[in-house]
Short mmCIF file of C-alpha atoms and ligand atoms in Angstrom, two decimals:
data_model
loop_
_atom_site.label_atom_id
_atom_site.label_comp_id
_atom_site.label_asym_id
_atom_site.label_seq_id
_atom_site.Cartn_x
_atom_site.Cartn_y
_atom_site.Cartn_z
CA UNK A 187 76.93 122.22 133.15
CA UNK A 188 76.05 119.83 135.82
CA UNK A 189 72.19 119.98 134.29
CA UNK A 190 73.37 118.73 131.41
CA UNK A 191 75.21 115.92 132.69
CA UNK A 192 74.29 112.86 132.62
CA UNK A 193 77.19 110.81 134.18
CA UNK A 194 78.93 111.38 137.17
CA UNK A 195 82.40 109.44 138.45
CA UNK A 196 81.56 106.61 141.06
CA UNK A 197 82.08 107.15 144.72
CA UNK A 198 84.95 105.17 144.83
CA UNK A 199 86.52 106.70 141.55
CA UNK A 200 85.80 109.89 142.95
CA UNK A 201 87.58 108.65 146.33
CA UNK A 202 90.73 107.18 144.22
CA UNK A 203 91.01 110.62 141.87
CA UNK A 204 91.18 112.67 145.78
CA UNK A 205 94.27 110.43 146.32
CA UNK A 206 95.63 110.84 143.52
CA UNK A 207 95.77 114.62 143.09
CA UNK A 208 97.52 114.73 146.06
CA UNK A 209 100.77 112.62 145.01
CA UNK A 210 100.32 113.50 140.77
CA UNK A 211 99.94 116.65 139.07
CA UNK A 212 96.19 116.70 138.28
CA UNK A 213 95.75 113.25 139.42
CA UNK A 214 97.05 111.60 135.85
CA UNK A 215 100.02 110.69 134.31
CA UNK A 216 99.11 112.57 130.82
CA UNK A 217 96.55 115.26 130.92
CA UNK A 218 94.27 114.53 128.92
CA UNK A 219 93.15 111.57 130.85
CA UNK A 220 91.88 114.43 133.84
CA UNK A 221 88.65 115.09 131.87
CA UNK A 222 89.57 118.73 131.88
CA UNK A 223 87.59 118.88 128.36
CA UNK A 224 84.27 117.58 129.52
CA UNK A 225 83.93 118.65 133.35
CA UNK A 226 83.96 117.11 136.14
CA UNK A 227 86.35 113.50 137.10
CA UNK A 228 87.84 110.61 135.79
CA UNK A 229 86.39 107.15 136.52
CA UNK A 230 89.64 105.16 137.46
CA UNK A 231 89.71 101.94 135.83
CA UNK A 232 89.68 98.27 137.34
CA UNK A 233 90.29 96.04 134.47
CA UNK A 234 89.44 95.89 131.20
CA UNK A 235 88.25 92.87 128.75
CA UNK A 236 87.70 92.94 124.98
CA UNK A 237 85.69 95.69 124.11
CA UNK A 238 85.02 96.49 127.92
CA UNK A 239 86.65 98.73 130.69
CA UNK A 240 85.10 98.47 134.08
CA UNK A 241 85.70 101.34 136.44
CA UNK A 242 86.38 101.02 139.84
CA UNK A 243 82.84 100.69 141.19
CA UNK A 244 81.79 98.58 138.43
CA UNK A 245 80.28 100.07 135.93
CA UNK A 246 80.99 98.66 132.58
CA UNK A 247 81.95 100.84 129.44
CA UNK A 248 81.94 99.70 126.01
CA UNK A 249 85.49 101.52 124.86
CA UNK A 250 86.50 103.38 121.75
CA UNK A 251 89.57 104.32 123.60
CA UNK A 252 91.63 101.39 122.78
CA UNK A 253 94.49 103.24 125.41
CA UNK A 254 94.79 105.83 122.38
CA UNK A 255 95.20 103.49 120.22
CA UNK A 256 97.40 100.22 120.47
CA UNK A 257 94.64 97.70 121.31
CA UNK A 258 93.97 96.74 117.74
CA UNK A 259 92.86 93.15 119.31
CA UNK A 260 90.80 94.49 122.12
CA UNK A 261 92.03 94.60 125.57
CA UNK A 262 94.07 91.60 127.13
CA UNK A 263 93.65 89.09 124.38
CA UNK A 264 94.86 85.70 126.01
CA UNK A 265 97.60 85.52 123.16
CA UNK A 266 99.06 88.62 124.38
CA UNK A 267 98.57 88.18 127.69
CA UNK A 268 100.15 84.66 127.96
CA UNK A 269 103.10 85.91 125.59
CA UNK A 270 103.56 88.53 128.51
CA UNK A 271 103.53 86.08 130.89
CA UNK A 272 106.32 83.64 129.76
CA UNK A 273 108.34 86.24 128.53
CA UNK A 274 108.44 87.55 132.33
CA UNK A 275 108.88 84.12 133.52
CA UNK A 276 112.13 84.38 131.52
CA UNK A 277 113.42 87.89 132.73
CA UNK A 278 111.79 91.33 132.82
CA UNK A 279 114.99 93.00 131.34
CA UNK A 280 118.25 92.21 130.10
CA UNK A 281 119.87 95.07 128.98
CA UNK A 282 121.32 93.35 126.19
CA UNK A 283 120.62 91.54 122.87
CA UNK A 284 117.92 88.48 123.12
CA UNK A 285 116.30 86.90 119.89
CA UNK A 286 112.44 88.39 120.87
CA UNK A 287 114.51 92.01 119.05
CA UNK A 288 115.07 90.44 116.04
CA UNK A 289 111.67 88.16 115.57
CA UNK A 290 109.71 91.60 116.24
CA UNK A 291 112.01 93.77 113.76
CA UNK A 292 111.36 90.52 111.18
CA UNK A 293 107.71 91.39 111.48
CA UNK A 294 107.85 95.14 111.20
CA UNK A 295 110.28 94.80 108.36
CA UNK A 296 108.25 92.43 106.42
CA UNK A 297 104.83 94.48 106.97
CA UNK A 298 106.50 97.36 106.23
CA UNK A 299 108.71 97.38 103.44
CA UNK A 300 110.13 100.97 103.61
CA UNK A 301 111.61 100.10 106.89
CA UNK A 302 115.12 98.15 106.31
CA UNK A 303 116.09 98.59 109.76
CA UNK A 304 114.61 99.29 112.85
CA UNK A 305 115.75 100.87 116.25
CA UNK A 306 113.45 99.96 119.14
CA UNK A 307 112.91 102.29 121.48
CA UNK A 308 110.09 102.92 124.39
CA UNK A 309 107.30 105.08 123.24
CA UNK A 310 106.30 107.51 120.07
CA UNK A 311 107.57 110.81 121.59
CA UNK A 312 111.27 108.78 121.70
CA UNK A 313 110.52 107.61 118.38
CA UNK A 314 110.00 111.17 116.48
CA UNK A 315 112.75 112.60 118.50
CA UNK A 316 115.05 110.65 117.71
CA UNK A 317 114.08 110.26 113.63
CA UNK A 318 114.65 113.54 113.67
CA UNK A 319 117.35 113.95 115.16
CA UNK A 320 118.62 110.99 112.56
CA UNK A 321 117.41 113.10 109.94
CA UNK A 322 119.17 116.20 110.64
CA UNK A 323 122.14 114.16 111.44
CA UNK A 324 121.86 112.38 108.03
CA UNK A 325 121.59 115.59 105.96
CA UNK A 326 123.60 118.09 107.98
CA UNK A 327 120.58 120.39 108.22
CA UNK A 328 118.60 122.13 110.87
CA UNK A 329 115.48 122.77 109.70
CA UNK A 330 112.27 120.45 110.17
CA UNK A 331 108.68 121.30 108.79
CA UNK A 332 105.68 120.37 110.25
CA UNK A 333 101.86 120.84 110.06
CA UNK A 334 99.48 122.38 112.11
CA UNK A 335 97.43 120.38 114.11
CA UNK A 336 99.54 117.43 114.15
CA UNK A 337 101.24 115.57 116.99
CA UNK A 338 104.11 113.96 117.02
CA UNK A 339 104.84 113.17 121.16
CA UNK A 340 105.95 115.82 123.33
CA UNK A 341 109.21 116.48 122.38
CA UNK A 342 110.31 120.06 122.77
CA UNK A 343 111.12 120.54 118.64
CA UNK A 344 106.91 119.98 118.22
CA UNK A 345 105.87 122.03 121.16
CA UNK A 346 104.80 124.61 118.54
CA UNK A 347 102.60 126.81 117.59
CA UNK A 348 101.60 127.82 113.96
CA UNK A 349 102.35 131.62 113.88
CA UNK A 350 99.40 133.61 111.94
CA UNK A 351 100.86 132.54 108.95
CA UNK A 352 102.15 129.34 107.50
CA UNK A 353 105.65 130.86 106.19
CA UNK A 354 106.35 132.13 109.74
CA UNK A 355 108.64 131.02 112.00
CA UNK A 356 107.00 128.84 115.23
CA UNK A 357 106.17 129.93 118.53
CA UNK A 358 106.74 128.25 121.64
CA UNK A 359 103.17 126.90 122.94
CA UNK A 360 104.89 125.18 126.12
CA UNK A 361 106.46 127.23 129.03
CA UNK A 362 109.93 125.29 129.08
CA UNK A 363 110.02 125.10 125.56
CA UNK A 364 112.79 127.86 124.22
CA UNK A 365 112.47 130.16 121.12
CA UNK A 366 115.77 128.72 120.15
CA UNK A 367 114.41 124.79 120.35
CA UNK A 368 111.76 125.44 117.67
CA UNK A 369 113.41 127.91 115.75
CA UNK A 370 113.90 125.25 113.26
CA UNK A 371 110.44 123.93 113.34
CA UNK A 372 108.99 125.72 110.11
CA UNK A 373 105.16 125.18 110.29
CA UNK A 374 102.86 124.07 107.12
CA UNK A 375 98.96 123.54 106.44
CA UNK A 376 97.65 120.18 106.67
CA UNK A 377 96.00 118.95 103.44
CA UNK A 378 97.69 122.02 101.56
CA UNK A 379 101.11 121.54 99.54
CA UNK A 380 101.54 124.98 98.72
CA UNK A 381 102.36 126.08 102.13
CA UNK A 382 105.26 123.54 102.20
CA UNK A 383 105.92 123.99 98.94
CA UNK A 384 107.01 127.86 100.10
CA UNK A 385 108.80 126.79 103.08
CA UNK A 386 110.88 125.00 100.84
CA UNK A 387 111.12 127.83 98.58
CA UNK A 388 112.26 129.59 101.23
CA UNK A 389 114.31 127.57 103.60
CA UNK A 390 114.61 124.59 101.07
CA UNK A 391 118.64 124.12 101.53
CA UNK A 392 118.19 124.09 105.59
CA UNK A 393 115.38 121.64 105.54
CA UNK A 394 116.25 118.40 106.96
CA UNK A 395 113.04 116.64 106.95
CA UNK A 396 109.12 116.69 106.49
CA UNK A 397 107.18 115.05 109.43
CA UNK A 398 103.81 114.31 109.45
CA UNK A 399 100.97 112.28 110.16
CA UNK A 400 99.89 110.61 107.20
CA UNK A 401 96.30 110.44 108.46
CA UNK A 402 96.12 113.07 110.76
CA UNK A 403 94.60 111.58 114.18
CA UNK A 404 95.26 113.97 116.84
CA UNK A 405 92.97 116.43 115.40
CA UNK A 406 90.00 114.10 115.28
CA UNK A 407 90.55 111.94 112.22
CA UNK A 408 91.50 114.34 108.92
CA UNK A 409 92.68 111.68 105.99
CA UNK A 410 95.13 113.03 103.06
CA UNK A 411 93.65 114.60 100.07
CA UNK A 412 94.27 113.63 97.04
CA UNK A 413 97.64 113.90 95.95
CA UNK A 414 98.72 115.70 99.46
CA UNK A 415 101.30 112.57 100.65
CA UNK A 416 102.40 112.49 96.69
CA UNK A 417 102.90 116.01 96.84
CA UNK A 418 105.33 115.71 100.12
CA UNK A 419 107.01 112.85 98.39
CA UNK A 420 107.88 114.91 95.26
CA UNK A 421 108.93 118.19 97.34
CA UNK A 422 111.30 115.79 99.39
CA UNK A 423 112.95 114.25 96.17
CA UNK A 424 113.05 118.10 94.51
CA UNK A 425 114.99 119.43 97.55
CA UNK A 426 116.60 116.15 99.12
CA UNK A 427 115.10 115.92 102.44
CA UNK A 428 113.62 113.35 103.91
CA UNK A 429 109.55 112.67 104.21
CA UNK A 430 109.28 111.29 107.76
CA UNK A 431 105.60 109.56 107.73
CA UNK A 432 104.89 109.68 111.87
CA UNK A 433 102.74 106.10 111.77
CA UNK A 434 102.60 106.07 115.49
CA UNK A 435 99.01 105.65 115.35
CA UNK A 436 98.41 104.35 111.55
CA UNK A 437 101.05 101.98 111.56
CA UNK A 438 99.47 98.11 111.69
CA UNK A 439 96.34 100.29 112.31
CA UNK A 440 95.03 101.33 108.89
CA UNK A 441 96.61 98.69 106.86
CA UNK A 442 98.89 95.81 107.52
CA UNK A 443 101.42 98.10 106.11
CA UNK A 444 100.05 101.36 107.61
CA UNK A 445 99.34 104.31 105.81
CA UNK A 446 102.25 104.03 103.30
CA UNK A 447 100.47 100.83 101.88
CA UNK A 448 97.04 101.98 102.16
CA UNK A 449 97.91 105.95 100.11
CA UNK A 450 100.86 104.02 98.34
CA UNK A 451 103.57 106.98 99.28
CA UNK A 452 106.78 105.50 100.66
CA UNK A 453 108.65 107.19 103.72
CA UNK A 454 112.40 107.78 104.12
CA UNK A 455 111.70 107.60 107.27
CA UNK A 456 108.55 105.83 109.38
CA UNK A 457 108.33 105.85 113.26
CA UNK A 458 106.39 103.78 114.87
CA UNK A 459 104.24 103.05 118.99
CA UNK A 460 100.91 102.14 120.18
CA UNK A 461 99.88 98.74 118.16
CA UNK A 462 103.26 98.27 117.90
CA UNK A 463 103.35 97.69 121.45
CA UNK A 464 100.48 95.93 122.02
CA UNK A 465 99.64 97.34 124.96
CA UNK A 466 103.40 97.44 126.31
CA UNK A 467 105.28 100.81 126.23
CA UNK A 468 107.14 100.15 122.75
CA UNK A 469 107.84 102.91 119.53
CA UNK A 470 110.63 102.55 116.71
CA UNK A 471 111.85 104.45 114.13
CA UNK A 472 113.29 102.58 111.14
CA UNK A 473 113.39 103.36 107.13
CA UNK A 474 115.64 103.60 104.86
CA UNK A 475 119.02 101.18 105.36
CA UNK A 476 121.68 104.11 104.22
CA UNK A 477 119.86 106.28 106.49
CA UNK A 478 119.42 104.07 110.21
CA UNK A 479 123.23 103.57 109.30
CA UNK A 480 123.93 106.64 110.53
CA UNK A 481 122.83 105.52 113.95
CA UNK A 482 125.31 105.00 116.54
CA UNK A 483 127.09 102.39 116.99
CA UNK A 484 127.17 102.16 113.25
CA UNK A 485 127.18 105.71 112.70
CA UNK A 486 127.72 109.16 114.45
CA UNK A 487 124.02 109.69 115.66
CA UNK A 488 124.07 109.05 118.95
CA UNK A 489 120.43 107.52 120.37
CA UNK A 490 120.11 104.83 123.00
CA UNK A 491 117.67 103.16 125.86
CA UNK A 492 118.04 101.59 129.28
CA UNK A 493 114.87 99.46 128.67
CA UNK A 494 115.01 99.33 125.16
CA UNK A 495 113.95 96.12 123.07
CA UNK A 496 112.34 94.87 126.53
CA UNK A 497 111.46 91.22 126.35
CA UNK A 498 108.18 91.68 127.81
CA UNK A 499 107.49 94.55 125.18
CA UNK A 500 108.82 93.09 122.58
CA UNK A 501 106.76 89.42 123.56
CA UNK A 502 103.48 91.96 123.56
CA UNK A 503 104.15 93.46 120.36
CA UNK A 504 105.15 90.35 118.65
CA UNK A 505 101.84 88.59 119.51
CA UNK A 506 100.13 91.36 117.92
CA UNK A 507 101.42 91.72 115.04
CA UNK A 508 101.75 87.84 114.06
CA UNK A 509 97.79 87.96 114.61
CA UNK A 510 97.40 90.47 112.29
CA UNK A 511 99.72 88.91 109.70
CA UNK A 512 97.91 85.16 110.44
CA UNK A 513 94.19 86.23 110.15
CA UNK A 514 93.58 86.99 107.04
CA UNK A 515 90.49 88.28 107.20
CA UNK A 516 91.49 90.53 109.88
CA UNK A 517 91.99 94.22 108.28
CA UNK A 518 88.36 93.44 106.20
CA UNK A 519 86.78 92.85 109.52
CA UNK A 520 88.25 96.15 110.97
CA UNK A 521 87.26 98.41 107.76
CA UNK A 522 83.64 96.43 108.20
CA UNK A 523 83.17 97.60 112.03
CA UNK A 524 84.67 101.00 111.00
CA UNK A 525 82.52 101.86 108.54
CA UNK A 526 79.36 100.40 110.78
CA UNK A 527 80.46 102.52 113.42
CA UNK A 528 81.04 105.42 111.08
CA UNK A 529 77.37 104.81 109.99
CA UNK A 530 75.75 104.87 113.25
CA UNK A 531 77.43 107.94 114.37
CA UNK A 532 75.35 109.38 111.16
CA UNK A 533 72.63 107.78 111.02
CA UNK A 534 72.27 108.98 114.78
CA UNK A 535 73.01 111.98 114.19
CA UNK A 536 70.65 112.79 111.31
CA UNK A 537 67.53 111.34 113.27
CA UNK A 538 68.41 114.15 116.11
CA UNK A 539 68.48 116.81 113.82
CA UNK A 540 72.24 117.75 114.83
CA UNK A 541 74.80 118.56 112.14
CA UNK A 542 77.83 115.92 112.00
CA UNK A 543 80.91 115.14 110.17
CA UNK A 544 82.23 111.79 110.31
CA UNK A 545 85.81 111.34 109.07
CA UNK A 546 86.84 107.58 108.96
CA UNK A 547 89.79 105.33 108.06
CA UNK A 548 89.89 102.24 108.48
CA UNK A 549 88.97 101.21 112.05
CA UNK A 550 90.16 104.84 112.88
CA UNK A 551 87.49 107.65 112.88
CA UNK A 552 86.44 111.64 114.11
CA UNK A 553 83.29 113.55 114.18
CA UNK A 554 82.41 117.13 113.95
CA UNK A 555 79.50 118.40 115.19
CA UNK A 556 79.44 120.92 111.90
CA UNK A 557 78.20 120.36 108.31
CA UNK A 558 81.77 119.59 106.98
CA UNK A 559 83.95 118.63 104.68
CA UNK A 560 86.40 118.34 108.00
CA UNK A 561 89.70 118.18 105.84
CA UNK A 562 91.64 121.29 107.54
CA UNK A 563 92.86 121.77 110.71
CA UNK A 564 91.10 124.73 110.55
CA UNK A 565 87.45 122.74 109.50
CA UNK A 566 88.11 121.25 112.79
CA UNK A 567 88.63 123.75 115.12
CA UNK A 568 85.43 125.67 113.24
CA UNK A 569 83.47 122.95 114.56
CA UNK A 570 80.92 123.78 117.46
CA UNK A 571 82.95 122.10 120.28
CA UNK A 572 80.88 123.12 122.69
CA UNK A 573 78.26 120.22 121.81
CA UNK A 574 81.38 117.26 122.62
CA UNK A 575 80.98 117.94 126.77
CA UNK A 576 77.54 116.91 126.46
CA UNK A 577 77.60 114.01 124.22
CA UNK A 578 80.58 113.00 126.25
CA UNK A 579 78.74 113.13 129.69
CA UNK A 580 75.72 111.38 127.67
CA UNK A 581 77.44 108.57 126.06
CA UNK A 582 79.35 107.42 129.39
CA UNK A 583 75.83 107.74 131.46
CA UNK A 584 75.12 104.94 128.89
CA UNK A 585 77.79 102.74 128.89
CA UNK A 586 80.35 103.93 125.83
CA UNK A 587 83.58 105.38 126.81
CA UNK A 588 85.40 107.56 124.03
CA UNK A 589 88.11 109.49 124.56
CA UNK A 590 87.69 113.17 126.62
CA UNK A 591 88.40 115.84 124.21
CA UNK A 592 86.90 116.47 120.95
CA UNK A 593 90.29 116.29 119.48
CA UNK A 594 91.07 112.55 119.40
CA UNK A 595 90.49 109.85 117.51
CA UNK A 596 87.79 107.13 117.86
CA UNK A 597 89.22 103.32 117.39
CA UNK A 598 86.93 100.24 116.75
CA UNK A 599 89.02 96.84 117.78
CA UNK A 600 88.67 93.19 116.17
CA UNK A 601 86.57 92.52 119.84
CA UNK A 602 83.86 95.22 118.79
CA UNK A 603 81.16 92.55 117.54
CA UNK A 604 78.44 93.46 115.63
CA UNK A 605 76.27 93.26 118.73
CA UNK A 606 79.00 95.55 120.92
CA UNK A 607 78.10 98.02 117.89
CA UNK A 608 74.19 97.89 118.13
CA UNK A 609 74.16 98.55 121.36
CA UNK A 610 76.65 101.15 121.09
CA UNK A 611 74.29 102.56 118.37
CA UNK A 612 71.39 103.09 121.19
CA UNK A 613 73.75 105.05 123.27
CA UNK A 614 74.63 107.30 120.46
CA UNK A 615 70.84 108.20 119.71
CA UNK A 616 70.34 109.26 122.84
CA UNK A 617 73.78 111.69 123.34
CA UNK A 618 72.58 113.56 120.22
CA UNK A 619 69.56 114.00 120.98
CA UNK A 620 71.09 115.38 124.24
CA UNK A 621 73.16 117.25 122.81
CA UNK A 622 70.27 120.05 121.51
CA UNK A 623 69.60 120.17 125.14
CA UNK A 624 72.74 121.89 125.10
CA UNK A 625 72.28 125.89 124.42
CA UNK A 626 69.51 126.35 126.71
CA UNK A 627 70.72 124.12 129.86
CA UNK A 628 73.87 126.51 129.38
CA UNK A 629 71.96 129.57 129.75
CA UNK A 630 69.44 128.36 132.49
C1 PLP B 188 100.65 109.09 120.38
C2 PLP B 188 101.44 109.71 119.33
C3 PLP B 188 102.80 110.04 119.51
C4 PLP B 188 103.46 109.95 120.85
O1 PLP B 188 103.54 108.64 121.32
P1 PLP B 188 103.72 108.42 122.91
O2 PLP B 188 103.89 106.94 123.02
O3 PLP B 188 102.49 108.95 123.56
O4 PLP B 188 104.93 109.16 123.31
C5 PLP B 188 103.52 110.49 118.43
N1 PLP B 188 102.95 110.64 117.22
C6 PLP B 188 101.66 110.35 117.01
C7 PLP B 188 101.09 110.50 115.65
C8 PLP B 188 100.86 109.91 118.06
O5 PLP B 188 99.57 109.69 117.86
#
């Protein structure tokens, strides 16, 4: 392995990441940040600017990280920032109503027209568990499906494995996570309708809701096929439960509307995070206004938050989303640096001779290293992983940061420039051509 590397953490990253296993599990606050995936360390990051994270001993990386996500606009754009900034100057917290709740739930409301009302809460895994929770509340059923490969936060009800096959119950793929918490987690296919279309055959009376991830993105990036969200819509209406789209990733990201406005399927149900926040710890689940009336204090679903609706949050998120709403251009310049980058991942790849799949939308993309189509959850675990470690290692030792497992999604921002592209474009050459390094460093 360490042949094949080309990038190693800096001295003082790697001094930082000894601290830091000593006082956190790992050294990280969420896993997948401990480079587990790729070998070897973490770089720990200084500060960050547009498309740019420096690292602790100052090396600069141009990022398709985005923090997973959220930074639509790049890091710290100054209208963010300074709406941070006086919103702090008037009070971190409050713990009760201010107006900042209502101009942010304006926005969402008016981007997203499923969404009637909102409930703010502080992050994506608070938002699914608690839409669910609405929707079983709502229906007076158990039973939730959901697919394969998707992620909806780490909530105990999603923990879950797809037994070997799709009609079977789910196993527990957490220790802590009980038989009896995801016994009413039914598992489908991704990108396949029959296999919910038998669930509900089956368990079609007990099933509360459908969640899912309209594009999937925590499998690399695997869009909808045709018909696939129409399809989920349909079996909802058939057997009255709700269709729960989990935009916590597409939402403001791959349309102003998110996914429901870009594949024209509307949600009972849509829960919301990362751009949302804009960089601030911030989800929401809303739909539906007979539905979110069920939600205590109005209704009997009980579901509340300390730090909920947090001026500083809601000051982050609000800046975001009015830019996205004011630019109008905005969402065509995104597509335009999506489908550049999307091209220089192939174009790269090609000239190396390495096989590639490049699944894109929007500003929000995945590669294979396989021949493709990549539209299953089971295309993408076929794909030769092994390659990703390498082109990892490669990529950082040239200055572009993605993100450390081969099972996330890539995100261009509105700072990644034409220019930030080109050079990104050099980098990628030379990881792929690294990459056929790759059998025979492993068994030197
Ligand atoms: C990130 C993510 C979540 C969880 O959000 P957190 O803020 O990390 O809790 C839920 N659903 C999807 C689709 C996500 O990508």
């Amino acid at each position: 392995m360490s042949d094949s590397r080309e990038w190693e953490a800096g001295m003082r990253s790697v001094e930082l990441f000894e601290q830091a296993v000593k006082l956190l599990p790992g050294g990280v606050n969420s896993p997948v940040r401990a480079f587990n995936a790729v070998g070897g360390q973490p770089f720990f990051v200084d500060r960050a600017q547009g498309p740019y994270v420096w690292d602790a001993d100052g090396n600069r990386y141009i990022d398709y990280v985005c923090s997973w996500g959220p930074l639509i606009l790049g890091h710290s754009p100054p209208d963010v920032v300074e709406a941070v900034i006086s919103a702090a100057r008037k009070g971190t917290s409050f713990g009760a109503p201010h107006e900042g709740e209502i101009t942010l739930a304006q926005e969402v409301c008016r981007m997203m027209p499923s969404v009637e009302l909102v409930r703010m809460v502080n992050s994506g895994t608070e938002a699914t568990m608690s839409a669910v929770r609405l929707a079983r509340g709502f229906t007076g059923r158990s039973k939730i499906v959901k697919f394969e490969g998707c992620y909806h936060g780490h909530a105990d009800a999603f923990l879950i494995k797809a037994g070997s096959g799709a009609a079977t119950f789910g196993v527990p793929n957490s220790p802590g996570v009980t038989e009896n918490t995801v016994s009413d987690t039914l598992i489908a296919t991704y990108n396949d309708i029959e296999t919910v279309a038998e669930q509900f055959e089956a368990h079609g009376d007990d099933i509360a809701a459908v969640i899912v991830e309209p594009v999937a993105g925590n499998m690399g990036c695997v869009p909808p096929a045709d018909g696939f969200l129409e399809g989920l819509r349909d079996l909802c209406d058939k057997y009255e439960a709700l269709l729960v789209f989990d935009e916590v990733i597409t939402g403001f990201r791959v349309a102003r509307g998110g996914a429901q406005e870009r594949f024209g399927v509307r949600a009972d149900l849509t829960t919301l995070g990362k751009v949302l926040g804009g960089g601030l710890p911030v989800g929401a689940y809303g739909g539906r206004a007979d539905i979110m009336a069920k939600i205590s204090p109005v209704g009997p679903v009980y579901q509340a938050g300390t730090l909920s609706g947090n001026p500083l949050a809601m000051a982050a998120g609000l800046a975001t989303l009015r830019r996205l709403n004011d630019d109008p251009s905005i969402y065509l310049r995104l597509e335009d640096m999506g489908r550049k980058m999307a091209q220089n991942l192939e174009s790269a790849a090609r000239d190396a001779g390495v096989p590639l799949t490049v699944n894109r939308v929007g500003s929000m993309l995945g590669f294979f290293f396989n021949e493709g189509p990549v539209d299953s959850y089971e295309a993408v675990t076929a794909s030769d992983s092994n390659k990703f470690p390498i082109f990892f290692n490669a990529l950082l030792g040239h200055g572009v940061s993605i993100a450390p497992s081969a099972f996330e999604s890539l995100f261009v921002s509105d700072a990644h420039t034409d220019e930030v592209l080109d050079s990104t474009a050099t980098a990628l050459r030379i990881a792929f051509e690294k990459t056929l390094e790759a059998p025979r460093a492993k068994g030197a």
